[in-house]
Amino acid sequence: MSPDKQILEKSVASYELYLPHISIDTVIFGFSENELKVLAIKMKFNQQWFLPGGYLKKKENIDDAAVRILSERAGVSDIFLEEFAVFGKYGRSEDSFADYEDGLWHKQRFVSIGYYALVNYHTVSPKADEMSEEFDWLDVNNLDRYPITMDHKEIIQKALLTLRERITYKPIGYNLLPEKFTMTEVQKLYETILGRDLNRGNFYRKIKNMGILTKLNELRKGGAHKAQELYSFDRENYEKALQDGVNSW
């Protein structure tokens, strides 16, 4: 079936299943090779990159819809997920479907609720569906390299700003780092998100004072550098710090 016919058939079904004018877009962050990445879908019909998103069913809670969409579109579940902004600029979606009739579901004006998710890059294995060509991780520092649809670049940038604000008063890393990691890797994650260098001594002291790490009786060996101590997150203390907050960086 051609991409155009798939779009038209999905439009007809959408009028029956979903609430009009409300959509959900998810910014799925992952961390790999010292780069913060965001998961995106390349659609067949226009060869542009979209954030994994979808629509709110007529009898569905918004948070439940976000969880469902993440599972259906990106194959991820049981992850950190948080609403961060609403996007409703006039004409934000119509131009991407300019070649279609005005009655097309996707061409209507939609207010989109943005959620961001934090995942372990290495455990996500999304699969393209009948509407999409491929999934890939885009480097958030090089978004201009990609033809990104509608206002989805703006949504990514807003999600990153939100993450930067959040990192100053809430712990982060549980969903982005592997089960075992070095202190250097934690610091690099924070620096990548914040977009600036952090003093090593001050960072180590603050992160240890949070009480969210457990030092393991293991070393990370190999490479040109001295073997480094390995840590894991203390889940109970991490969750407590999420609730109570931490001192600003």
GROMACS .gro file of C-alpha atoms in nm:
model
  249
    1MET     CA    1   0.000   0.000   0.000
    2SER     CA    2   0.134   0.344  -0.091
    3PRO     CA    3   0.218   0.596   0.185
    4ASP     CA    4  -0.055   0.830   0.055
    5LYS     CA    5  -0.323   0.562   0.079
    6GLN     CA    6  -0.205   0.469   0.429
    7ILE     CA    7  -0.233   0.832   0.539
    8LEU     CA    8  -0.588   0.859   0.401
    9GLU     CA    9  -0.703   0.533   0.561
   10LYS     CA   10  -0.552   0.632   0.894
   11SER     CA   11  -0.730   0.967   0.871
   12VAL     CA   12  -1.072   0.800   0.840
   13ALA     CA   13  -1.002   0.570   1.135
   14SER     CA   14  -0.873   0.858   1.348
   15TYR     CA   15  -1.202   1.047   1.333
   16GLU     CA   16  -1.367   0.743   1.490
   17LEU     CA   17  -1.110   0.662   1.758
   18TYR     CA   18  -0.956   0.984   1.885
   19LEU     CA   19  -1.039   1.325   2.026
   20PRO     CA   20  -0.997   1.602   1.768
   21HIS     CA   21  -0.731   1.875   1.799
   22ILE     CA   22  -0.527   1.706   2.077
   23SER     CA   23  -0.202   1.518   2.015
   24ILE     CA   24   0.093   1.394   2.220
   25ASP     CA   25   0.459   1.418   2.121
   26THR     CA   26   0.732   1.242   2.315
   27VAL     CA   27   1.098   1.343   2.336
   28ILE     CA   28   1.289   1.025   2.420
   29PHE     CA   29   1.639   1.103   2.546
   30GLY     CA   30   1.922   0.852   2.547
   31PHE     CA   31   2.293   0.887   2.629
   32SER     CA   32   2.567   0.713   2.432
   33GLU     CA   33   2.936   0.781   2.362
   34ASN     CA   34   2.918   1.105   2.560
   35GLU     CA   35   2.636   1.240   2.343
   36LEU     CA   36   2.276   1.314   2.436
   37LYS     CA   37   2.048   1.177   2.169
   38VAL     CA   38   1.677   1.187   2.090
   39LEU     CA   39   1.480   0.911   1.922
   40ALA     CA   40   1.302   1.006   1.599
   41ILE     CA   41   1.103   0.840   1.321
   42LYS     CA   42   1.156   0.899   0.949
   43MET     CA   43   0.816   0.892   0.780
   44LYS     CA   44   0.765   0.742   0.434
   45PHE     CA   45   0.523   1.000   0.300
   46ASN     CA   46   0.752   1.305   0.327
   47GLN     CA   47   1.095   1.167   0.428
   48GLN     CA   48   1.108   1.393   0.734
   49TRP     CA   49   1.189   1.312   1.095
   50PHE     CA   50   0.907   1.308   1.350
   51LEU     CA   51   0.904   1.264   1.723
   52PRO     CA   52   0.721   0.948   1.833
   53GLY     CA   53   0.368   1.074   1.886
   54GLY     CA   54   0.001   0.999   1.857
   55TYR     CA   55  -0.347   1.098   1.960
   56LEU     CA   56  -0.568   1.079   2.266
   57LYS     CA   57  -0.842   0.817   2.255
   58LYS     CA   58  -1.194   0.934   2.334
   59LYS     CA   59  -1.195   0.744   2.664
   60GLU     CA   60  -0.836   0.767   2.785
   61ASN     CA   61  -0.638   0.961   3.043
   62ILE     CA   62  -0.365   1.182   2.896
   63ASP     CA   63  -0.082   1.022   3.097
   64ASP     CA   64  -0.207   0.677   2.996
   65ALA     CA   65  -0.206   0.787   2.633
   66ALA     CA   66   0.158   0.899   2.660
   67VAL     CA   67   0.258   0.559   2.804
   68ARG     CA   68   0.064   0.378   2.530
   69ILE     CA   69   0.217   0.589   2.253
   70LEU     CA   70   0.569   0.528   2.381
   71SER     CA   71   0.503   0.156   2.382
   72GLU     CA   72   0.336   0.146   2.040
   73ARG     CA   73   0.563   0.386   1.855
   74ALA     CA   74   0.899   0.328   2.018
   75GLY     CA   75   0.870  -0.006   2.195
   76VAL     CA   76   0.966   0.135   2.535
   77SER     CA   77   0.791   0.099   2.870
   78ASP     CA   78   0.857   0.127   3.246
   79ILE     CA   79   1.068   0.442   3.205
   80PHE     CA   80   1.085   0.791   3.350
   81LEU     CA   81   0.820   1.003   3.177
   82GLU     CA   82   0.715   1.360   3.252
   83GLU     CA   83   0.491   1.620   3.088
   84PHE     CA   84   0.684   1.941   3.019
   85ALA     CA   85   0.498   2.180   2.786
   86VAL     CA   86   0.205   2.239   2.552
   87PHE     CA   87   0.252   2.346   2.189
   88GLY     CA   88  -0.029   2.514   1.999
   89LYS     CA   89   0.117   2.763   1.754
   90TYR     CA   90  -0.121   2.844   1.468
   91GLY     CA   91  -0.033   2.650   1.152
   92ARG     CA   92   0.212   2.421   1.330
   93SER     CA   93   0.101   2.105   1.148
   94GLU     CA   94  -0.092   2.206   0.836
   95ASP     CA   95   0.208   2.279   0.610
   96SER     CA   96   0.350   1.929   0.651
   97PHE     CA   97   0.034   1.792   0.490
   98ALA     CA   98  -0.018   2.070   0.235
   99ASP     CA   99  -0.056   1.826  -0.055
  100TYR     CA  100  -0.360   1.659   0.103
  101GLU     CA  101  -0.726   1.760   0.118
  102ASP     CA  102  -0.825   1.991   0.402
  103GLY     CA  103  -1.040   1.722   0.562
  104LEU     CA  104  -0.741   1.500   0.635
  105TRP     CA  105  -0.723   1.429   1.010
  106HIS     CA  106  -0.351   1.502   1.028
  107LYS     CA  107  -0.395   1.839   0.857
  108GLN     CA  108  -0.623   1.976   1.127
  109ARG     CA  109  -0.493   2.215   1.389
  110PHE     CA  110  -0.362   2.018   1.685
  111VAL     CA  111  -0.252   2.132   2.030
  112SER     CA  112   0.025   1.895   2.131
  113ILE     CA  113   0.112   1.794   2.486
  114GLY     CA  114   0.485   1.732   2.519
  115TYR     CA  115   0.633   1.457   2.734
  116TYR     CA  116   0.999   1.372   2.773
  117ALA     CA  117   1.131   1.029   2.861
  118LEU     CA  118   1.471   0.911   2.981
  119VAL     CA  119   1.583   0.570   2.862
  120ASN     CA  120   1.888   0.347   2.848
  121TYR     CA  121   2.003   0.393   2.490
  122HIS     CA  122   2.133   0.038   2.465
  123THR     CA  123   1.810  -0.133   2.570
  124VAL     CA  124   1.574   0.038   2.322
  125SER     CA  125   1.493  -0.151   2.003
  126PRO     CA  126   1.217   0.038   1.819
  127LYS     CA  127   1.072  -0.100   1.496
  128ALA     CA  128   0.932   0.096   1.204
  129ASP     CA  129   0.559   0.053   1.136
  130GLU     CA  130   0.362   0.073   0.809
  131MET     CA  131   0.381   0.456   0.809
  132SER     CA  132   0.749   0.492   0.893
  133GLU     CA  133   1.072   0.409   0.715
  134GLU     CA  134   1.320   0.394   1.003
  135PHE     CA  135   1.404   0.495   1.359
  136ASP     CA  136   1.728   0.663   1.454
  137TRP     CA  137   1.891   0.854   1.738
  138LEU     CA  138   1.955   1.219   1.648
  139ASP     CA  139   2.232   1.415   1.818
  140VAL     CA  140   2.057   1.698   2.006
  141ASN     CA  141   2.357   1.925   1.941
  142ASN     CA  142   2.333   1.880   1.562
  143LEU     CA  143   1.961   1.894   1.488
  144ASP     CA  144   2.013   2.121   1.185
  145ARG     CA  145   2.157   1.821   1.001
  146TYR     CA  146   1.816   1.659   0.982
  147PRO     CA  147   1.492   1.755   0.801
  148ILE     CA  148   1.272   1.768   1.112
  149THR     CA  149   0.899   1.815   1.058
  150MET     CA  150   0.667   2.088   1.186
  151ASP     CA  151   0.779   2.235   1.520
  152HIS     CA  152   0.938   1.917   1.647
  153LYS     CA  153   1.283   2.076   1.665
  154GLU     CA  154   1.134   2.343   1.894
  155ILE     CA  155   0.976   2.069   2.106
  156ILE     CA  156   1.314   1.893   2.141
  157GLN     CA  157   1.486   2.217   2.240
  158LYS     CA  158   1.218   2.295   2.498
  159ALA     CA  159   1.250   1.944   2.642
  160LEU     CA  160   1.627   1.991   2.670
  161LEU     CA  161   1.582   2.323   2.852
  162THR     CA  162   1.338   2.154   3.088
  163LEU     CA  163   1.586   1.874   3.151
  164ARG     CA  164   1.859   2.129   3.225
  165GLU     CA  165   1.637   2.305   3.476
  166ARG     CA  166   1.534   1.978   3.637
  167ILE     CA  167   1.891   1.858   3.677
  168THR     CA  168   1.963   2.150   3.913
  169TYR     CA  169   1.719   2.026   4.176
  170LYS     CA  170   1.647   1.659   4.100
  171PRO     CA  171   1.885   1.366   4.050
  172ILE     CA  172   1.923   1.227   3.702
  173GLY     CA  173   2.095   0.932   3.542
  174TYR     CA  174   1.905   0.627   3.661
  175ASN     CA  175   1.738   0.576   3.325
  176LEU     CA  176   2.025   0.707   3.111
  177LEU     CA  177   2.327   0.519   3.245
  178PRO     CA  178   2.398   0.144   3.248
  179GLU     CA  179   2.354  -0.053   3.569
  180LYS     CA  180   2.722  -0.007   3.657
  181PHE     CA  181   2.912   0.311   3.578
  182THR     CA  182   3.210   0.523   3.679
  183MET     CA  183   3.199   0.865   3.842
  184THR     CA  184   3.356   1.007   3.525
  185GLU     CA  185   3.060   0.880   3.325
  186VAL     CA  186   2.813   1.041   3.565
  187GLN     CA  187   2.996   1.373   3.540
  188LYS     CA  188   3.006   1.354   3.160
  189LEU     CA  189   2.631   1.294   3.153
  190TYR     CA  190   2.566   1.603   3.364
  191GLU     CA  191   2.807   1.813   3.158
  192THR     CA  192   2.648   1.698   2.832
  193ILE     CA  193   2.300   1.791   2.949
  194LEU     CA  194   2.405   2.122   3.103
  195GLY     CA  195   2.628   2.214   2.811
  196ARG     CA  196   2.919   2.320   3.031
  197ASP     CA  197   3.213   2.177   3.224
  198LEU     CA  198   3.186   2.103   3.595
  199ASN     CA  199   3.464   2.110   3.850
  200ARG     CA  200   3.560   1.749   3.916
  201GLY     CA  201   3.612   1.779   4.291
  202ASN     CA  202   3.295   1.978   4.351
  203PHE     CA  203   3.090   1.743   4.134
  204TYR     CA  204   3.215   1.429   4.305
  205ARG     CA  205   3.147   1.577   4.647
  206LYS     CA  206   2.793   1.688   4.562
  207ILE     CA  207   2.691   1.369   4.386
  208LYS     CA  208   2.823   1.155   4.673
  209ASN     CA  209   2.651   1.375   4.932
  210MET     CA  210   2.316   1.302   4.766
  211GLY     CA  211   2.344   0.946   4.894
  212ILE     CA  212   2.204   0.805   4.570
  213LEU     CA  213   2.511   0.601   4.473
  214THR     CA  214   2.638   0.266   4.593
  215LYS     CA  215   3.011   0.203   4.554
  216LEU     CA  216   3.074  -0.145   4.418
  217ASN     CA  217   3.370  -0.366   4.491
  218GLU     CA  218   3.459  -0.362   4.122
  219LEU     CA  219   3.684  -0.168   3.888
  220ARG     CA  220   3.639  -0.065   3.525
  221LYS     CA  221   3.955  -0.196   3.362
  222GLY     CA  222   4.098  -0.153   3.015
  223GLY     CA  223   4.188   0.144   2.801
  224ALA     CA  224   4.476   0.386   2.846
  225HIS     CA  225   4.357   0.524   3.179
  226LYS     CA  226   4.384   0.393   3.531
  227ALA     CA  227   4.110   0.150   3.635
  228GLN     CA  228   3.814   0.338   3.785
  229GLU     CA  229   3.579   0.241   4.065
  230LEU     CA  230   3.230   0.134   3.963
  231TYR     CA  231   2.904   0.254   4.113
  232SER     CA  232   2.534   0.177   4.087
  233PHE     CA  233   2.228   0.376   4.190
  234ASP     CA  234   2.065   0.316   4.527
  235ARG     CA  235   1.707   0.297   4.403
  236GLU     CA  236   1.542   0.378   4.736
  237ASN     CA  237   1.755   0.687   4.802
  238TYR     CA  238   1.725   0.792   4.439
  239GLU     CA  239   1.346   0.787   4.459
  240LYS     CA  240   1.359   0.982   4.786
  241ALA     CA  241   1.582   1.246   4.624
  242LEU     CA  242   1.333   1.271   4.338
  243GLN     CA  243   1.064   1.357   4.590
  244ASP     CA  244   1.267   1.582   4.820
  245GLY     CA  245   1.497   1.748   4.569
  246VAL     CA  246   1.870   1.822   4.599
  247ASN     CA  247   2.092   2.128   4.629
  248SER     CA  248   2.141   2.324   4.308
  249TRP     CA  249   2.456   2.282   4.104
   0.00000   0.00000   0.00000
